[in-house]
Coordinates of C-alpha atoms in Angstrom, one line a residue:
M150 CA -47.6 130.5 51.8
K151 CA -48.6 130.0 55.3
F152 CA -50.2 133.0 57.0
L153 CA -51.0 133.3 60.7
Y154 CA -53.6 135.9 61.7
L155 CA -53.5 138.0 64.9
L156 CA -56.8 139.7 65.5
I157 CA -57.1 141.7 68.7
A158 CA -60.3 143.6 69.4
L159 CA -60.8 146.4 71.8
A160 CA -64.3 146.3 73.3
L161 CA -66.0 147.2 76.5
V162 CA -66.9 143.6 77.3
V163 CA -63.2 142.4 77.3
P164 CA -60.0 143.7 78.8
A165 CA -58.3 146.2 76.5
T166 CA -55.5 143.8 75.5
A167 CA -57.4 140.5 75.4
V168 CA -57.0 138.3 72.3
V169 CA -60.1 137.8 70.3
L170 CA -60.1 135.5 67.2
S171 CA -62.7 135.8 64.6
S172 CA -64.8 132.8 63.6
E173 CA -63.1 132.5 60.2
N174 CA -59.9 131.9 62.1
A175 CA -61.3 129.4 64.5
E176 CA -59.1 126.7 63.2
A177 CA -56.1 128.7 64.2
A178 CA -57.3 129.3 67.7
D179 CA -55.6 126.3 69.2
T180 CA -52.2 126.9 67.7
G181 CA -52.4 130.6 66.8
P182 CA -51.4 133.8 68.8
K183 CA -51.7 133.4 72.5
Q184 CA -51.6 135.8 75.4
V185 CA -48.7 134.6 77.6
A186 CA -48.1 137.3 80.2
T187 CA -49.3 140.6 81.6
S188 CA -47.6 143.3 83.5
G189 CA -49.6 146.3 84.7
N190 CA -51.4 147.6 81.5
G191 CA -49.0 145.7 79.3
T192 CA -49.6 142.3 77.6
R193 CA -47.3 139.9 75.8
Y194 CA -48.5 137.7 73.0
E195 CA -46.8 135.0 70.9
A196 CA -48.0 135.3 67.3
G197 CA -46.7 132.3 65.5
S198 CA -42.9 132.6 65.9
Y199 CA -43.0 136.3 66.8
H200 CA -43.1 138.1 70.2
V201 CA -45.7 140.9 70.4
V202 CA -45.9 143.3 73.4
V203 CA -48.7 145.8 73.7
L204 CA -47.9 148.6 76.2
S205 CA -50.0 151.4 77.7
G206 CA -49.3 154.2 80.2
T207 CA -46.7 156.9 80.7
Y208 CA -43.4 156.4 79.0
R209 CA -41.8 155.2 82.3
E210 CA -44.8 152.8 82.8
M211 CA -44.5 151.4 79.3
G212 CA -40.8 150.8 79.9
R213 CA -41.5 148.9 83.1
Q214 CA -44.1 146.8 81.3
Y215 CA -41.6 146.1 78.4
G216 CA -38.8 145.2 80.9
A217 CA -41.0 142.8 82.8
L218 CA -42.6 141.1 79.8
M219 CA -39.3 140.7 77.9
K220 CA -37.0 140.2 80.8
D221 CA -35.5 136.9 79.8
E222 CA -34.9 138.0 76.2
L223 CA -33.4 141.3 77.2
Q224 CA -31.0 139.6 79.6
A225 CA -30.0 136.9 77.1
E226 CA -29.5 139.5 74.3
Y227 CA -27.4 141.7 76.6
A228 CA -25.3 138.7 77.7
M229 CA -24.7 137.7 74.0
L230 CA -23.6 141.3 73.2
R231 CA -21.3 141.7 76.1
S232 CA -19.6 138.4 75.4
H233 CA -19.1 139.4 71.8
F234 CA -17.7 142.8 72.6
T235 CA -15.3 141.3 75.1
A236 CA -14.1 138.7 72.6
S237 CA -13.7 141.5 70.0
G238 CA -11.4 143.5 72.3
Y239 CA -13.7 146.3 73.3
T240 CA -13.4 147.6 76.8
E241 CA -16.4 148.3 79.0
T242 CA -15.6 152.0 78.8
E243 CA -15.6 151.9 75.0
V244 CA -18.9 150.1 74.8
N245 CA -20.5 152.5 77.3
E246 CA -19.3 155.5 75.3
F247 CA -20.9 154.1 72.1
A248 CA -24.2 153.8 73.9
R249 CA -23.9 157.2 75.6
A250 CA -23.1 159.0 72.4
A251 CA -26.1 157.3 70.6
T252 CA -28.6 158.2 73.4
A253 CA -27.5 161.4 75.1
L254 CA -29.3 163.8 72.8
Q255 CA -32.6 161.9 72.7
A256 CA -35.9 163.3 73.8
K257 CA -36.8 162.6 77.4
R258 CA -39.7 160.4 76.4
M259 CA -37.4 157.8 74.9
K260 CA -35.1 158.0 77.9
E261 CA -38.0 157.4 80.2
I262 CA -38.9 154.2 78.3
R263 CA -35.4 152.8 78.8
A264 CA -35.3 153.9 82.4
G265 CA -38.5 152.0 83.0
I266 CA -37.0 149.0 81.2
A267 CA -34.1 149.1 83.7
E268 CA -36.4 149.1 86.6
T269 CA -37.9 145.7 85.8
S270 CA -35.5 143.8 83.5
G271 CA -32.7 143.3 85.9
L272 CA -30.4 145.4 83.7
T273 CA -29.0 148.9 84.6
V274 CA -29.8 152.0 82.6
E275 CA -26.3 151.8 81.1
E276 CA -26.8 148.2 80.1
V277 CA -30.2 149.0 78.5
N278 CA -28.5 151.8 76.6
I279 CA -26.0 149.3 75.3
L280 CA -28.8 147.0 74.2
Y281 CA -30.3 150.0 72.3
E282 CA -27.1 150.6 70.3
G283 CA -25.7 147.1 70.6
P284 CA -26.7 145.8 67.1
I285 CA -25.0 148.7 65.4
V286 CA -21.8 148.3 67.3
Y287 CA -22.0 144.5 66.7
L288 CA -22.0 145.1 62.9
L289 CA -19.1 147.5 63.2
T290 CA -17.0 144.7 64.7
Y291 CA -17.4 142.8 61.4
G292 CA -16.8 145.9 59.2
A293 CA -20.3 145.3 57.7
K294 CA -22.9 147.7 56.5
A295 CA -26.7 147.5 56.0
G296 CA -28.4 147.4 52.7
C297 CA -32.2 147.8 52.7
S298 CA -34.8 148.7 50.1
F299 CA -38.3 150.3 50.1
M300 CA -41.2 150.5 47.7
A301 CA -44.7 152.1 47.9
V302 CA -47.5 152.0 45.4
W303 CA -50.9 153.8 45.3
G304 CA -53.3 155.3 42.8
D305 CA -53.4 153.2 39.6
Y306 CA -51.2 150.6 41.1
T307 CA -53.5 149.4 43.9
P308 CA -57.1 148.1 43.6
D309 CA -58.6 150.9 45.7
G310 CA -55.9 153.6 45.2
S311 CA -54.6 153.6 48.8
V312 CA -51.0 153.1 49.7
V313 CA -49.4 149.6 50.1
L314 CA -45.7 149.7 51.0
S315 CA -42.9 147.3 51.7
R316 CA -39.5 147.4 53.3
N317 CA -36.5 145.1 53.4
Y318 CA -33.9 145.4 56.1
D319 CA -30.8 143.8 54.6
L320 CA -27.8 142.8 56.7
P321 CA -24.9 140.2 56.7
D322 CA -25.9 136.8 58.1
V323 CA -23.8 137.5 61.2
F324 CA -26.8 139.4 62.4
S325 CA -28.6 136.1 62.7
V326 CA -27.7 136.1 66.5
F327 CA -30.5 138.7 66.9
Y328 CA -33.3 136.7 65.1
P329 CA -34.6 135.1 68.3
Y330 CA -35.2 138.6 69.9
Y331 CA -37.3 140.1 67.1
T332 CA -40.3 141.7 68.7
L333 CA -43.3 143.8 67.5
A334 CA -43.7 146.4 70.3
V335 CA -46.9 148.6 70.4
Y336 CA -46.7 151.7 72.6
N337 CA -49.9 153.4 73.5
P338 CA -49.0 156.5 75.5
T339 CA -51.6 158.2 77.7
D340 CA -50.3 161.8 77.1
G341 CA -52.4 162.2 73.9
S342 CA -49.5 161.3 71.5
N343 CA -50.0 158.8 68.7
G344 CA -49.5 155.1 69.3
V345 CA -46.3 153.8 67.9
A346 CA -45.4 150.3 66.7
T347 CA -41.8 149.1 66.2
F348 CA -40.4 145.9 64.7
G349 CA -36.8 144.9 65.5
P350 CA -34.6 143.1 68.1
A351 CA -35.9 143.6 71.7
G352 CA -34.6 146.8 73.3
A353 CA -32.7 147.9 70.1
R354 CA -32.9 151.1 68.2
P355 CA -36.0 150.7 66.0
E356 CA -35.6 151.3 62.3
T357 CA -39.0 150.2 61.1
L358 CA -41.9 152.2 62.7
M359 CA -45.6 152.8 62.1
N360 CA -48.1 154.9 64.1
S361 CA -51.8 154.9 64.9
A362 CA -52.5 157.5 62.3
G363 CA -51.3 155.2 59.6
L364 CA -47.9 156.8 59.0
F365 CA -44.7 154.8 58.3
V366 CA -41.0 155.7 58.5
A367 CA -37.8 153.6 57.8
D368 CA -34.3 154.0 56.6
D369 CA -31.9 152.8 54.0
N370 CA -28.1 153.0 54.3
A371 CA -26.8 155.8 52.0
V372 CA -23.0 156.0 52.8
D373 CA -22.0 155.1 49.2
S374 CA -23.8 158.1 47.8
G375 CA -23.9 160.5 50.7
G376 CA -20.4 159.9 52.2
S377 CA -19.2 158.8 55.6
L378 CA -18.9 162.2 57.3
E379 CA -20.7 162.4 60.6
I380 CA -21.5 165.6 62.5
A381 CA -21.1 165.7 66.3
G382 CA -23.7 167.5 68.3
R383 CA -26.7 166.3 66.3
P384 CA -29.1 163.6 67.5
D385 CA -29.0 160.2 65.8
L386 CA -31.4 160.7 62.9
I387 CA -32.8 157.2 63.2
G388 CA -33.3 157.7 66.9
E389 CA -35.6 160.6 66.0
F390 CA -38.0 158.4 64.1
F391 CA -39.8 157.5 67.4
R392 CA -40.4 161.1 68.2
L393 CA -41.7 161.8 64.7
M394 CA -44.2 159.0 64.9
L395 CA -45.4 160.2 68.3
D396 CA -45.9 163.7 67.1
Y397 CA -47.2 163.6 63.6
S398 CA -50.6 162.4 62.4
D399 CA -50.6 163.2 58.6
M400 CA -48.1 163.3 55.8
D401 CA -47.9 167.1 55.7
G402 CA -46.7 167.1 59.3
L403 CA -44.4 164.2 59.0
D404 CA -42.9 165.7 55.8
A405 CA -42.2 168.9 57.7
G406 CA -40.7 167.0 60.6
I407 CA -38.3 165.1 58.4
M408 CA -37.3 168.1 56.2
T409 CA -36.4 170.2 59.3
T410 CA -34.5 167.4 61.2
R411 CA -30.9 167.7 60.2
A412 CA -29.1 164.4 59.6
D413 CA -26.0 163.5 61.7
C414 CA -24.8 161.3 58.7
A415 CA -26.0 160.3 55.3
W416 CA -29.3 158.4 55.1
I417 CA -32.2 157.6 52.8
V418 CA -35.4 158.1 54.8
N419 CA -38.6 156.6 53.5
A420 CA -42.0 157.7 54.7
A421 CA -45.6 157.0 53.8
G422 CA -49.2 157.5 54.8
P423 CA -52.6 156.3 53.5
D424 CA -52.5 158.5 50.3
R425 CA -48.8 159.0 49.3
A426 CA -45.2 158.3 50.0
Y427 CA -41.9 160.1 49.8
S428 CA -38.2 159.2 49.8
Y429 CA -35.7 161.6 51.3
E430 CA -32.0 161.5 50.3
E431 CA -30.0 163.2 53.0
T432 CA -26.4 164.2 53.6
V433 CA -25.2 166.3 56.6
Y434 CA -25.5 169.4 54.4
D435 CA -28.6 168.9 52.3
I436 CA -31.9 166.9 51.9
K437 CA -33.8 166.2 48.7
R438 CA -37.3 164.8 48.7
R439 CA -38.4 162.5 45.9
E440 CA -42.0 161.9 45.0
G441 CA -43.7 159.4 42.6
T442 CA -46.8 159.1 40.5
G443 CA -48.3 156.1 42.1
V444 CA -45.0 154.3 42.7
I445 CA -41.7 155.1 44.5
A446 CA -38.7 152.9 45.3
A447 CA -35.4 153.3 47.1
A448 CA -32.4 151.1 47.7
N449 CA -28.9 152.3 48.8
H450 CA -28.1 155.0 46.2
F451 CA -29.3 158.6 45.6
V452 CA -31.6 158.7 42.6
D453 CA -32.1 162.5 42.3
P454 CA -29.8 163.6 39.4
S455 CA -29.0 167.0 41.0
W456 CA -26.6 165.2 43.4
R457 CA -24.2 164.8 40.4
L458 CA -22.6 161.8 42.0
A459 CA -18.9 161.3 41.3
V460 CA -19.0 157.6 41.8
P461 CA -21.6 155.3 40.2
P462 CA -23.9 153.5 42.6
A463 CA -23.3 149.8 43.5
G464 CA -24.7 147.3 41.0
H465 CA -26.6 145.4 43.7
S466 CA -28.4 148.7 44.7
T467 CA -29.4 149.8 41.2
S468 CA -30.5 146.2 40.4
R469 CA -32.8 146.0 43.4
Y470 CA -34.2 149.4 42.7
D471 CA -34.9 148.6 39.0
N472 CA -36.3 145.2 39.8
L473 CA -38.8 146.7 42.3
L474 CA -40.1 149.2 39.8
R475 CA -40.3 146.5 37.0
L476 CA -42.2 144.2 39.3
A477 CA -44.6 147.0 40.3
E478 CA -45.3 147.7 36.6
E479 CA -46.0 144.0 35.9
S480 CA -48.6 144.0 38.7
K481 CA -50.0 147.5 38.2
G482 CA -53.6 147.7 39.3
S483 CA -53.5 144.6 41.5
I484 CA -51.0 145.3 44.2
D485 CA -52.6 144.7 47.6
G486 CA -50.8 143.4 50.7
E487 CA -50.6 139.8 49.5
R488 CA -49.4 140.8 46.0
M489 CA -46.8 143.0 47.6
I490 CA -45.6 140.0 49.7
A491 CA -45.3 138.0 46.5
I492 CA -43.1 140.8 45.0
R493 CA -40.9 140.8 48.1
D494 CA -40.5 137.0 48.0
V495 CA -38.7 137.3 44.7
L496 CA -35.0 136.9 45.3
L497 CA -32.4 139.2 43.9
Q498 CA -31.0 136.4 41.7
D499 CA -34.4 135.8 40.3
G500 CA -35.1 139.4 39.4
G501 CA -36.3 140.7 42.7
A502 CA -34.8 142.7 45.6
T503 CA -34.6 140.2 48.4
F504 CA -31.4 138.6 49.8
R505 CA -31.5 135.2 51.3
H506 CA -28.1 134.0 52.3
S507 CA -26.8 135.6 49.2
M508 CA -23.1 136.5 48.8
L509 CA -22.4 140.2 48.7
E510 CA -19.0 141.8 49.2
G511 CA -17.6 138.6 50.4
M512 CA -20.2 138.0 53.1
P513 CA -23.6 136.1 53.0
Y514 CA -26.5 138.6 53.3
S515 CA -30.2 138.2 54.0
S516 CA -33.2 140.5 54.1
D517 CA -33.2 140.0 57.9
H518 CA -36.6 141.5 58.3
Q519 CA -39.3 142.5 55.9
V520 CA -42.6 144.3 56.4
V521 CA -45.6 145.1 54.2
F522 CA -47.9 147.7 55.5
A523 CA -51.3 149.0 54.4
P524 CA -51.6 152.5 56.1
A525 CA -55.3 153.0 55.5
T526 CA -56.3 149.8 57.4
R527 CA -53.2 149.6 59.6
T528 CA -52.6 146.0 58.4
L529 CA -49.1 144.8 58.9
W530 CA -47.4 141.7 57.5
M531 CA -43.9 141.0 59.1
K532 CA -41.2 138.5 58.4
V533 CA -37.8 137.4 59.7
V534 CA -35.6 135.5 57.3
D535 CA -36.4 131.7 57.1
R536 CA -39.7 132.2 59.0
D537 CA -43.3 132.5 57.7
W538 CA -44.9 135.9 57.1
Q539 CA -47.1 137.0 60.0
K540 CA -50.2 139.1 59.5
V541 CA -51.2 141.5 62.2
E542 CA -54.2 143.8 62.3
L543 CA -52.1 146.5 63.9
G544 CA -54.8 149.1 64.1
Q545 CA -56.6 147.0 66.7
L546 CA -53.5 147.0 69.0
F547 CA -53.6 150.8 69.3
S548 CA -55.7 152.4 72.0
V549 CA -58.9 154.1 70.8

C-alpha cells in the first residue's frame, strides 16, 4: 500500500506552520505534501490528494483563515448543493430553515468560526450555514441513511498497550459529489482551549474529530435500534462534538461531557483516549455506556442487552460488528496503526467491515471516509474511498 507522510515540525527557527520533511522521507519531498497558501496565521497544504488547513487565532480569525484558504472549494460545494436542492424541489426558505434549525442552538465559538468563513469566502452567513448542514439534507433527498462502524483496541491487543482506533463513515455512493471537498482542518484556538482536528467535506458538520490531548469522538447511525423520535429544543448532538473536543483533555472529563449531554435523536457515540475507549448507546430518553477489556466495537445497532430490543438488528450491522471483533482476535498483540489499516481494508464480502461500492438496501454504499488514530502519539491515517491512505503526524500540527 502506498503511504504518503506529512511531517510538520514546530520550531523556533521556522514559521509555526512551515512544512519540514525528515531525511527518511527525502524521496517524497518533490512530490509530497506542499504548502500552497497562507492567510494570516493560517496555512493550507496539499498532502497527496488531501487538503489540509492549519488555523490559529480567535474563532473568528480561524474562520476568516478557513474561508480565504478554501474559498474556491467552499463556493463550488455550495453551488453544487444549491443546484441539487433546487432540482429536488426545495425552496430557498426550506433549505434556510434546515440550516437554521441545525445551527441555532450551537455555542458561540462555532458560530464565530462560520461568521469568519463568511467574511472571506464570498458566501453569506446563511449560505455558510447551509454548507454546514448541506450534506445531511442532501442525503435526505435520496431517502438514504448513514452506516458507520468503530473499533478500538488496547492492552493485550496492541504492542505497547496504548489505544489504536479506527472509524468507517459509510454512506451511499450518491455522496461521492462531496469527495473532492474532503479536508483535514486543524484549529488552534488562542483562548487556552484544546486544538481540534476534523476530517470531512469543507465547511460541513464534522463527525470525525480529534484533539490535541489525544481524545477522539465520532458517531454511528442508530435509528434502527434507538428509533426515529427527535426532540426539539435540544442542540444537535453531533454539533456538540466540537465543543467537547475544545473543552475536555482526558477521558474522565470527556465521559462526563458525553453522559450529561442529552441527545436530540438516537445515536451511537464512540470516544477514545490514549488508555481506553467507550461506546455510548443513546436515545432521547436514556444513555448506556459500553466498556471493553482491551477491545470494543460498534456498528449500527445497540449491543447492551438491557435495551431489550423488539426488532433484531440489521444483518449488515451485526456482521460488521462480529467481523471487527474476529479480526481483532486474529491479530491480538500486534495491532498497531498499519495493522489496523489492514483490518479496515478487508471488505464486508471478504469477512471485514468496509463497503466499497457494495449494494445495500438497493443502493451502492461505500466507506466514504476512514480514519485510524493512535491517541498516544497523535498519529492519524485518513482515507477517502478509492484514494490511498494518508499518514499525518497530527500532534505536530497542534500549537505547543
